[in-house]
Structure formats: structure tokens, C-alpha cells
Coordinates of C-alpha atoms in Angstrom, one line a residue:
X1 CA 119.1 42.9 94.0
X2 CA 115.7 44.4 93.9
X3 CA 113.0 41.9 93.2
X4 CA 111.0 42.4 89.8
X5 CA 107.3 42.4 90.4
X6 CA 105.4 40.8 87.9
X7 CA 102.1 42.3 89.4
X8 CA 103.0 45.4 89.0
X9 CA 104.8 45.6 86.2
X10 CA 101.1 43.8 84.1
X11 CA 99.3 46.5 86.0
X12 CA 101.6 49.7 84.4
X13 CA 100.3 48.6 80.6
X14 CA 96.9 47.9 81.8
X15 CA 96.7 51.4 83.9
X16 CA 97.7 53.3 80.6
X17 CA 95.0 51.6 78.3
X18 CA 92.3 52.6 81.0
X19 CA 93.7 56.6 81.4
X20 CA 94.0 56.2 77.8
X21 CA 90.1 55.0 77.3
X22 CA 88.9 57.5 79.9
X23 CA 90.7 60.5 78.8
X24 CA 88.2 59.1 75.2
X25 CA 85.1 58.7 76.7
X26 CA 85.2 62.2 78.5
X27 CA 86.5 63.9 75.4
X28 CA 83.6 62.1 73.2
X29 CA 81.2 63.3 75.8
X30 CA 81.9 66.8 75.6
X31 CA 82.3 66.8 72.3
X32 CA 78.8 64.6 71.6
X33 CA 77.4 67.3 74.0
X34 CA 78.7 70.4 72.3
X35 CA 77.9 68.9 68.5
X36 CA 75.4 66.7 69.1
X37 CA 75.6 63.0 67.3
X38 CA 75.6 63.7 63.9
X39 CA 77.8 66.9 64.6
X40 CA 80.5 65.2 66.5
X41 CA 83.7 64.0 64.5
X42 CA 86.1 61.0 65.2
X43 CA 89.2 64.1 64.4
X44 CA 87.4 66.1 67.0
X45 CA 87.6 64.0 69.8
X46 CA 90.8 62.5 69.0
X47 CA 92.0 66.3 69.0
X48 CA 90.5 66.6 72.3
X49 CA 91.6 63.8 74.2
X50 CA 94.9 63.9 72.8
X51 CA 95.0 60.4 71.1
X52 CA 95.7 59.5 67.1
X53 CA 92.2 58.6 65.6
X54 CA 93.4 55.2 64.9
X55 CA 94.0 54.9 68.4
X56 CA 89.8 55.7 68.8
X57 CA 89.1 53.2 66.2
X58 CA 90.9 50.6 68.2
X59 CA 89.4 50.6 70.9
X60 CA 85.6 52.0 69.9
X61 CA 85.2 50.8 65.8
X62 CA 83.0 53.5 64.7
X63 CA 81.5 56.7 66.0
X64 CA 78.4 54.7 67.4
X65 CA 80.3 52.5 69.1
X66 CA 82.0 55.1 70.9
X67 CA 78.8 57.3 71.4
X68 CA 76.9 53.9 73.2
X69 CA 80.0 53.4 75.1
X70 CA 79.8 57.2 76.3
X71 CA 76.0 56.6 77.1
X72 CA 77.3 53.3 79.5
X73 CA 79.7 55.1 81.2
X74 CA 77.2 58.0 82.1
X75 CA 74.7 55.4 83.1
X76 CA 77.0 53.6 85.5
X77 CA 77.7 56.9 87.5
X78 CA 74.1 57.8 87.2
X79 CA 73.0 54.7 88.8
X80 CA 75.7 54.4 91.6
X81 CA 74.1 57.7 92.9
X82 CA 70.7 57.2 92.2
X83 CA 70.7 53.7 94.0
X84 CA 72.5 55.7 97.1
X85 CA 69.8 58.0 97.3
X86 CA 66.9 55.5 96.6
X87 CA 68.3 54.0 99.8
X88 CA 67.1 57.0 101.8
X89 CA 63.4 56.1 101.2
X90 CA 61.4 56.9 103.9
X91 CA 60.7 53.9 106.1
X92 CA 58.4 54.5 108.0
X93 CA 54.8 56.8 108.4
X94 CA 55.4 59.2 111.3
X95 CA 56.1 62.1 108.8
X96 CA 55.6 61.3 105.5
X97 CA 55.0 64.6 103.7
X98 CA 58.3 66.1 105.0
X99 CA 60.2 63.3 105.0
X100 CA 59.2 62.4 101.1
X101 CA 60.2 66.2 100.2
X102 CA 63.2 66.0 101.3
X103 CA 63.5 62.6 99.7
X104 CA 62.7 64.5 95.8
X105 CA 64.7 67.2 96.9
X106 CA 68.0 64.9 97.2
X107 CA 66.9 62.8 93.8
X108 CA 66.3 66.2 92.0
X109 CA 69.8 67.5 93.2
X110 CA 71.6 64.4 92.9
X111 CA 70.2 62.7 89.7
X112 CA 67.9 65.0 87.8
X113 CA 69.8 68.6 88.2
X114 CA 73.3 67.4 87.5
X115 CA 75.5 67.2 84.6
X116 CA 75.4 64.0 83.7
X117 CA 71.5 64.2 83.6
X118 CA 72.0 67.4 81.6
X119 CA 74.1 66.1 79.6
X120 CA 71.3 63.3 78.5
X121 CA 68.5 65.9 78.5
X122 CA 70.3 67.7 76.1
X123 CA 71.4 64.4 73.5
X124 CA 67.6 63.5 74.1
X125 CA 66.3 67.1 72.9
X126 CA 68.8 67.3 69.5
X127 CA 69.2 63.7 68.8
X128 CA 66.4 61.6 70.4
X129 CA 63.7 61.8 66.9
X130 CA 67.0 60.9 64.2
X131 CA 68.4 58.3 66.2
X132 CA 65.7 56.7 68.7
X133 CA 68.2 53.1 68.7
X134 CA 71.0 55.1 70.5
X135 CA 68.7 56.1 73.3
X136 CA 67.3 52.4 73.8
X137 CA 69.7 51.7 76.4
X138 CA 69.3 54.7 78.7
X139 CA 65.5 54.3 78.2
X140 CA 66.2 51.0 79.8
X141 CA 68.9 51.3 82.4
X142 CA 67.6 55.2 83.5
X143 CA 63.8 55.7 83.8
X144 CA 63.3 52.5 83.5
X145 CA 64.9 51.4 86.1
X146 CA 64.5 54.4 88.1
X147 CA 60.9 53.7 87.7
X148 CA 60.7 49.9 88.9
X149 CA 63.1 50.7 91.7
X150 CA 61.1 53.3 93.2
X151 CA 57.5 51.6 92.4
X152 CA 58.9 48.8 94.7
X153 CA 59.7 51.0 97.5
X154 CA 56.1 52.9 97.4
X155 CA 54.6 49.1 97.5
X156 CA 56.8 48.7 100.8
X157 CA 56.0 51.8 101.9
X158 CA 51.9 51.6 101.8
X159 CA 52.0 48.1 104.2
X160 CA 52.7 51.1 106.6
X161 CA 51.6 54.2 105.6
X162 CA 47.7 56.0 104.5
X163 CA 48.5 55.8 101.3
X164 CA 45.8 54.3 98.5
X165 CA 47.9 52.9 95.6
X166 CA 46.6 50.6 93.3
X167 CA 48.7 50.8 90.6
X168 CA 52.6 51.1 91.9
X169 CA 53.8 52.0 88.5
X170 CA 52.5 54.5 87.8
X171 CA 52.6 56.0 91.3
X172 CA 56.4 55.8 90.9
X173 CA 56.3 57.5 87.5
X174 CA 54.0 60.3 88.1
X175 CA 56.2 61.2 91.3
X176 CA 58.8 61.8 89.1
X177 CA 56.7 63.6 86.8
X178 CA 55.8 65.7 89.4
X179 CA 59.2 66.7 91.2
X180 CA 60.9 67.6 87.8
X181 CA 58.2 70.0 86.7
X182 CA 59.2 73.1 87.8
X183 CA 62.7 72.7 86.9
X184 CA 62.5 71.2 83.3
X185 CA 62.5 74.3 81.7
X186 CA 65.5 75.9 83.6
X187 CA 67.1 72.4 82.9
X188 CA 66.5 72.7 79.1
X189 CA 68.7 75.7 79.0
X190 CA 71.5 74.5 81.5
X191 CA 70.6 76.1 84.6
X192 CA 71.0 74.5 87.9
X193 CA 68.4 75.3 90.7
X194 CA 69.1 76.9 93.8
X195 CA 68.3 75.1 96.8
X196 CA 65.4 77.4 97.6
X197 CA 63.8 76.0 94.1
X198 CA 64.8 72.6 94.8
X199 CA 62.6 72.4 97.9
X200 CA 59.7 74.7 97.1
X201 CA 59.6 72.5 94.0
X202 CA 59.8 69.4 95.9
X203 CA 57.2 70.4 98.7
X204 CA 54.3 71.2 96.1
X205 CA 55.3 67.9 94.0
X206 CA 54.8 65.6 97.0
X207 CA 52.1 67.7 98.2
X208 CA 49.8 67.1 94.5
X209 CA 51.4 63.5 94.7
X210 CA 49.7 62.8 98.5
X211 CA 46.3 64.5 97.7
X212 CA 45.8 61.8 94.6
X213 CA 47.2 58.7 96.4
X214 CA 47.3 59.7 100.6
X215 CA 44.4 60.0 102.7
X216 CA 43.6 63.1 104.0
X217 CA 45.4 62.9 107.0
X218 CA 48.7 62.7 105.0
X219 CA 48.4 65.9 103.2
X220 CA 49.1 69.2 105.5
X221 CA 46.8 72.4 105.2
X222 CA 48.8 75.0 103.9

């Protein structure tokens, strides 16, 4: 006689709730993109991730709920990359200009120019002013974050290199600043750079970042 598994048999329940609660939160994000927050109906995503909408209020409460929980998920995803690329940080001085484009260029493609970071840009732009609470938490956990993480690896970074920061902070948010520049406005709209924009934008970002923090020596002549 074949032995029952417990294990496994647990697991089969527990693997339909989480199919059930993903096939949600990607319905309620494509939705919540398409119609924005105060557009988006509990019907309408139900409809789309084929589920009853009591079956939404069971697991989220309210349309908030769900909407935070969508933000969470997003976040999660965004961070596991972001941290893998922050990882690449140049680690040494022998070629800091190319070395920290091609760093932007991999956050920019990775982080800033992909869906999920459109999908945020585009929540931020409709909804951001009506409902500033709902953003609080990516505020937080993305730039945040992103910002504090990357001020700490420019602090590690000048014990070897010419650079002149005083203020690591800022550093890290103004290099930001600076590699999304030229692609906010294509990003506004939903376009996704090519990889010639990517690095052109990259290369004159880090090269305005090293003539206000490097010392000459860092920044090249052309």
C-alpha cells in the first residue's frame, strides 16, 4: 500500500492559496496601473484574476489593503535586483569613470527602466497628490533605501578613490538624479531606452557627477 504523505498532502492546500493570492496581486496591478487607484474596482480585478470578489475580500479587506499589498510585492522584486546590482559597485580606483558608467547603466536598465519601476512612476504621477499615505511605504523601502545603500558604498569608495565628498547623502542622491535625467521623460510615456541611450545617458551623468565631487584627475577630457 502506497504510503500517505502528510507533507505533501498540507503543502497541495497551501500551494493553491498562494497561486490563488498571486494570480490577485498581478491582476490588481494591472488593473491599479491601467485605472489608476481611485479608478480601479474590486469586480474588475476579481474579473481579471479569475476569483469571486468575496474571495478578494478574504484575503485583502478592502481595496487599500490590496493596493499596499500590490505596492509590497513590487518592492520585494524591486529590491532583490537592486541589491544584486548595488553589489557590482566599483571597488576599487583604477578606472573609476568607466567603471561607474557602466555601474548607472546596469541600475538604469535593471531598476529605473523596467516595468515594475514604470509601473510606480506611473501610480506616483496619477495618484501620488490624492493619496500621499499609499506611497509612504515605497518612499521608504525604494529611494529611501536605494539612497542610504548607495551613500554607504560612495563613503567606502572615497577611503580609495580622488573623490571629495563631504556630504555622502546627498552624493548618493544627486547620482541618481543625474543618471535618470535623460530618460524620465521617455519613461513618463512608457518607453524603454535603447542601450545606445542607456550608456550615453550614463556616461554624461557620471561625468557631471565626477567634475562636482572627483578631482580633476578623475574626470576624462572629452
Amino acid at each position: 500500500m502506497k504510503k500517505f504523505d502528510l507533507a505533501s498532502a498540507d503543502a497541495r492546500p497551501l500551494k493553491g492559496q498562494f497561486a490563488k493570492r498571486l494570480s490577485i496581486l498581478e491582476a490588481a496591478a494591472d488593473v491599479f496601473c491601467r485605472e489608476g487607484f481611485s479608478g480601479a474596482s474590486i469586480d474588475e480585478i476579481a474579473v481579471a484574476a479569475g476569483v469571486s470578489r468575496q474571495t478578494i475580500y478574504n484575503h485583502y479587506r478592502e481595496k487599500e489593503t490590496l493596493f499596499m499589498a500590490v505596492i509590497q510585492d513590487i518592492m520585494d522584486r524591486v529590491n532583490g535586483v537592486l541589491f544584486s546590482i548595488l553589489a557590482t559597485f566599483p571597488e576599487n580606483a583604477d578606472n573609476l569613470e568607466e567603471d561607474l558608467a557602466e555601474f548607472a547603466v546596469r541600475l538604469n536598465k535593471n531598476c529605473n527602466c523596467n516595468q515594475d519601476a514604470k509601473f510606480i512612476q506611473k501610480l506616483i504621477s496619477t495618484e501620488g497628490n490624492r493619496y500621499p499615505h499609499l506611497f509612504q511605504f515605497w518612499r521608504e523601502q525604494g529611494p529611501g533605501k536605494t539612497d542610504r545603500a548607495l551613500a554607504a558604498l560612495f563613503a567606502r569608495l572615497a577611503h580609495i578613490a580622488p573623490l571629495d565628498i563631504d556630504d555622502f547623502d546627498l552624493a548618493a542622491r544627486q547620482f541618481i538624479a543625474l543618471i535618470k535625467a535623460d530618460l524620465q521623460m521617455g519613461g513618463l510615456f512608457g518607453e524603454t531606452p535603447s542601450e545606445a541611450e542607456l550608456e550615453i545617458s550614463a556616461r554624461r551623468a557620471v561625468k557631471t557627477f565626477l567634475r562636482a565631487y572627483g578631482r580633476p584627475s578623475t574626470v576624462s577630457a572629452a
